[in-house]
Amino acid sequence: MTPISNFFDADAAALLERRMAERPRHGDQPRWQAALDALPTLEQGWRFDNGVLRAGAEATEFEALTETLRAFIPWRKGPLNLGGIAIDTEWRSDWKWQRVAAHVALAGKRVLDIGAGNGYFGWKMLAAGARVVIGCDPTALFAAQFRVIEHFAGVEPHILLPLPFEDLPVCADFDQVFSMGVLYHRREPLEHLARIRSHLVPDGELLLETLIIPGTADDELDPGVRYANMRNVYRLPTEPRLHRWLVEAGYTGIETMDITATTTQEQRSTDWMPFHSLARALTPDGSHTVEGHPPPLRAVVRARVDPNASGASLDA
């Protein structure tokens, strides 16, 4: 793993190291570490081929490498090809990136990717010219998967911090922040949006991708215990309410770039993610979630820091 000090000043790096050391160790960590140690040494390198992140030269022991990579199931973001092994991930994340990529200019920028998963989008950001990509995600498995990908791809100006976004020290030094698939997991969406603003340079930009509900009224759905079989889904706004949240959090130039329904072709069970996926979360005709809510609809919204707005306040 690339040293954190390569990406942050000494005080911030020390704080991050301490917060990572304080996090509880996952019970599967020894198994994942054994699998990481078993990865073959191959010529490193990476590229994208029709949305597939291809990393590393082709291995000679396909069956052994396949078994090693299966130790990191479920693989959710991709598609990937590591050492010549195709990993058909749950999400066709390349489809989401196609909806996002036309609306950001990343050349030379310092980028923060919140809820980065295994870092797939971070490699897309590097390919688009980003100078530095820092991802954060508290899920220990995703951090282990990132290390697998890095093993084949090689070290780049790309790091994944195994921490929640809220553990990052506030420092307004990112040109671009991505928050994709995160906002609806926050009880207080304005706090999340305001915290993002505190990490952006004065002319910085947020690219937000999140679930919304249909409608032209200033409204929201609070789904209760579950939404599409997901726990911890709190507030799903209409597009007008989402725009209002952004204004209240201190953003301007707010534009909806895309609204797309999630399909069972984009999110599905595979051999590399063999658990329940979207098809099991919808009614047979796809008209509602199994809880009776509108089915997943995702918006891509772009916004800039408003230099004249105080925005929502942060508690920490």
XYZ file of C-alpha atoms in Angstrom:
316
model
C 0.000 0.000 0.000
C 1.294 3.450 -0.895
C 2.207 5.461 2.234
C -0.517 7.850 3.359
C 2.143 10.542 3.767
C 2.375 10.630 -0.039
C -1.164 12.052 -0.131
C -1.577 14.174 3.033
C 0.502 16.509 5.179
C 2.195 15.077 8.264
C -0.540 15.980 10.751
C -3.375 14.632 8.599
C -1.424 11.462 7.761
C -0.726 10.813 11.457
C -4.407 11.298 12.314
C -5.490 8.906 9.575
C -2.949 6.276 10.642
C -4.215 6.509 14.213
C -7.865 6.218 13.168
C -7.117 3.184 10.997
C -5.217 1.542 13.862
C -8.198 2.109 16.165
C -10.686 0.352 13.903
C -11.607 -3.200 14.945
C -9.941 -5.999 13.015
C -12.327 -7.960 10.766
C -12.568 -11.658 11.570
C -11.788 -12.642 7.969
C -8.625 -10.546 7.860
C -6.246 -13.516 8.357
C -7.947 -15.429 5.526
C -7.766 -12.442 3.196
C -4.134 -11.830 4.094
C -3.286 -15.470 3.328
C -4.959 -15.095 -0.073
C -3.067 -11.847 -0.727
C 0.188 -13.603 0.127
C -0.706 -16.381 -2.337
C -1.113 -14.035 -5.320
C 1.456 -14.755 -8.049
C 4.133 -12.258 -8.961
C 3.341 -11.059 -12.473
C 4.290 -8.143 -14.661
C 2.264 -5.200 -13.436
C 0.233 -2.734 -15.451
C -3.364 -1.755 -16.080
C -5.720 -0.484 -18.736
C -9.410 -0.357 -19.559
C -10.816 -2.515 -22.322
C -14.501 -1.807 -23.062
C -15.069 -0.918 -19.425
C -13.141 -3.889 -18.022
C -10.252 -2.982 -15.732
C -7.476 -5.312 -16.891
C -4.567 -5.504 -14.470
C -1.437 -7.631 -14.555
C 0.030 -10.012 -17.081
C -1.760 -13.290 -17.653
C -1.081 -15.952 -15.032
C -0.039 -19.480 -15.990
C -1.843 -21.203 -13.097
C -5.410 -20.181 -13.904
C -7.176 -22.586 -11.545
C -5.001 -21.659 -8.571
C -5.420 -17.932 -9.178
C -9.158 -18.297 -9.663
C -9.439 -20.073 -6.325
C -7.345 -17.381 -4.630
C -9.459 -14.568 -6.056
C -12.637 -16.325 -4.972
C -11.485 -15.842 -1.371
C -12.565 -12.204 -1.784
C -16.183 -12.900 -2.828
C -18.456 -10.964 -3.059
C -16.978 -8.793 -5.816
C -19.414 -5.928 -6.321
C -17.782 -3.200 -8.473
C -16.247 -3.868 -11.858
C -16.000 -5.591 -14.343
C -12.436 -6.735 -13.697
C -9.810 -8.957 -15.250
C -6.960 -9.730 -12.858
C -4.026 -11.790 -14.028
C -6.153 -13.000 -16.934
C -9.083 -14.078 -14.714
C -12.379 -12.440 -15.669
C -14.404 -11.327 -12.635
C -18.040 -10.701 -13.472
C -19.007 -8.340 -10.674
C -22.486 -7.652 -9.325
C -22.522 -4.147 -10.791
C -21.744 -3.120 -14.342
C -20.010 -0.100 -12.858
C -18.767 0.873 -16.305
C -22.374 1.742 -17.209
C -22.583 4.177 -14.307
C -19.234 5.674 -15.296
C -20.512 6.267 -18.829
C -23.342 8.320 -17.345
C -20.895 10.305 -15.211
C -17.750 10.696 -17.307
C -19.096 13.182 -19.846
C -19.875 15.657 -17.058
C -16.502 15.932 -15.314
C -13.078 17.177 -16.407
C -10.466 15.502 -14.213
C -7.159 16.313 -15.919
C -4.632 17.374 -13.278
C -7.154 17.322 -10.429
C -6.941 16.035 -6.881
C -10.013 13.826 -6.432
C -11.837 12.335 -3.448
C -14.052 9.272 -4.026
C -16.441 8.708 -1.102
C -17.769 5.161 -0.695
C -15.168 3.962 -3.168
C -15.802 0.226 -2.774
C -12.860 -1.691 -4.190
C -11.575 1.374 -6.045
C -12.846 0.565 -9.543
C -14.030 4.125 -10.135
C -10.722 5.487 -8.853
C -8.913 3.731 -11.691
C -11.444 5.256 -14.090
C -10.636 8.666 -12.611
C -6.911 8.117 -13.088
C -7.535 7.042 -16.677
C -9.437 10.307 -17.164
C -6.347 12.273 -16.138
C -6.723 12.822 -12.389
C -3.443 13.752 -10.699
C -4.318 12.012 -7.416
C -7.302 9.868 -6.373
C -8.061 9.234 -2.709
C -10.893 6.832 -1.969
C -12.468 6.052 1.377
C -14.703 3.147 2.341
C -15.032 1.508 5.765
C -15.792 -1.987 4.413
C -12.774 -4.172 5.195
C -13.409 -6.563 2.303
C -13.321 -3.723 -0.221
C -9.980 -2.561 1.167
C -8.642 -6.097 0.711
C -9.965 -6.187 -2.866
C -8.251 -2.867 -3.567
C -4.954 -4.403 -2.456
C -5.571 -7.335 -4.824
C -6.147 -4.985 -7.757
C -3.098 -2.895 -6.819
C -1.001 -6.074 -6.662
C -1.655 -6.622 -10.370
C -1.917 -3.001 -11.496
C 1.087 -1.583 -9.667
C 1.409 1.449 -7.431
C -0.202 4.610 -8.754
C -1.255 7.952 -7.192
C -4.382 6.163 -5.956
C -5.114 5.086 -2.404
C -8.082 3.578 -0.591
C -8.471 4.518 3.059
C -10.441 1.853 5.003
C -12.314 4.564 6.884
C -15.729 6.230 6.804
C -15.752 9.621 5.134
C -16.479 11.276 8.479
C -13.062 10.138 9.782
C -11.164 12.173 7.196
C -9.687 15.396 8.574
C -11.415 18.445 7.135
C -9.075 20.086 4.669
C -10.360 22.062 1.685
C -7.900 20.686 -0.833
C -9.881 18.568 -3.310
C -10.745 19.908 -6.746
C -13.406 17.251 -7.303
C -15.389 15.074 -4.920
C -17.484 12.097 -6.002
C -20.252 10.781 -3.745
C -21.887 7.898 -5.585
C -24.369 5.586 -3.895
C -23.814 7.127 -0.456
C -26.295 9.933 0.289
C -29.312 7.676 0.893
C -27.339 5.821 3.551
C -27.029 9.026 5.598
C -29.629 9.922 8.216
C -28.756 13.601 7.737
C -28.132 14.250 4.040
C -27.444 17.967 4.536
C -24.658 17.146 6.972
C -23.079 14.839 4.385
C -23.319 17.481 1.659
C -21.946 20.206 3.932
C -19.032 17.990 4.973
C -18.213 17.387 1.321
C -18.171 21.149 0.744
C -15.613 21.520 3.543
C -13.234 19.260 1.580
C -13.514 21.205 -1.678
C -11.302 24.065 -2.838
C -13.191 27.372 -3.317
C -14.016 26.624 -6.956
C -14.356 22.867 -6.418
C -17.081 20.619 -7.770
C -19.239 17.818 -6.410
C -20.464 14.976 -8.598
C -23.340 13.359 -6.722
C -24.992 10.101 -7.797
C -27.854 8.943 -5.623
C -31.271 7.320 -5.458
C -34.272 9.578 -5.951
C -38.001 9.022 -6.297
C -40.151 10.182 -9.220
C -42.071 13.431 -8.924
C -41.918 17.157 -9.494
C -42.981 18.185 -5.960
C -40.532 19.096 -3.200
C -40.944 15.772 -1.404
C -39.167 12.673 -0.115
C -39.722 9.044 0.827
C -38.597 7.783 4.211
C -38.805 4.038 3.547
C -38.532 2.698 7.077
C -36.797 -0.591 7.870
C -35.787 -1.584 4.327
C -35.768 -0.304 0.787
C -35.196 -2.864 -2.019
C -34.000 -5.280 0.661
C -31.367 -2.765 1.801
C -31.094 -1.661 5.388
C -29.915 1.817 6.323
C -31.736 3.645 3.532
C -33.138 6.752 5.125
C -34.319 9.591 2.876
C -35.024 9.373 -0.855
C -35.782 12.820 -2.312
C -37.474 13.918 -5.476
C -35.212 15.832 -7.832
C -36.516 19.236 -6.591
C -35.856 18.320 -2.949
C -32.365 17.074 -3.809
C -31.624 20.415 -5.472
C -32.956 22.239 -2.396
C -30.711 20.196 -0.117
C -27.710 21.192 -2.226
C -28.613 24.872 -2.078
C -29.056 24.684 1.699
C -25.701 22.919 2.021
C -23.908 25.728 0.192
C -23.792 24.787 -3.485
C -24.601 26.646 -6.660
C -24.739 25.870 -10.392
C -26.754 22.742 -9.612
C -27.516 20.615 -12.673
C -29.105 17.193 -13.064
C -27.030 15.479 -15.734
C -28.813 12.120 -15.879
C -31.703 10.147 -14.404
C -31.680 6.397 -15.073
C -33.627 3.486 -13.626
C -31.433 0.680 -12.302
C -32.096 -2.568 -14.147
C -31.373 -6.205 -13.392
C -28.876 -6.118 -16.257
C -26.813 -3.457 -14.483
C -27.049 -5.003 -10.996
C -27.352 -8.773 -10.708
C -26.094 -11.942 -9.049
C -23.082 -13.626 -10.682
C -20.634 -16.420 -9.909
C -18.452 -13.778 -8.248
C -21.354 -12.275 -6.238
C -23.623 -15.283 -5.701
C -25.938 -13.674 -3.148
C -29.278 -11.906 -3.557
C -29.216 -8.887 -5.843
C -31.704 -6.505 -7.446
C -33.992 -9.148 -9.006
C -34.862 -10.429 -5.523
C -35.599 -6.865 -4.365
C -38.330 -6.130 -6.932
C -41.834 -7.404 -7.605
C -42.048 -9.834 -10.563
C -43.129 -7.066 -12.948
C -40.435 -4.685 -11.660
C -42.966 -1.952 -10.903
C -42.143 -1.720 -7.182
C -39.645 -2.872 -4.623
C -40.701 -5.858 -2.529
C -41.656 -3.373 0.193
C -44.033 -1.566 -2.198
C -41.855 1.486 -2.873
C -40.921 2.959 -6.285
C -38.088 0.941 -7.869
C -34.497 2.271 -7.854
C -34.055 5.461 -9.861
C -30.652 7.133 -9.861
C -29.781 10.754 -10.539
C -26.397 12.227 -11.435
C -26.154 15.825 -10.227
C -23.300 18.292 -10.585
C -22.832 21.255 -8.228
C -20.168 23.806 -7.353
C -19.199 25.419 -4.081
C -21.149 28.634 -3.555
C -18.598 31.167 -2.225
C -21.388 33.392 -0.911
C -23.249 30.776 1.122
C -22.559 29.646 4.656
C -24.364 26.323 4.023
C -25.364 23.796 6.657
C -23.128 23.653 9.717
C -20.977 20.717 10.768
C -21.135 19.323 14.262
C -17.601 17.932 14.091
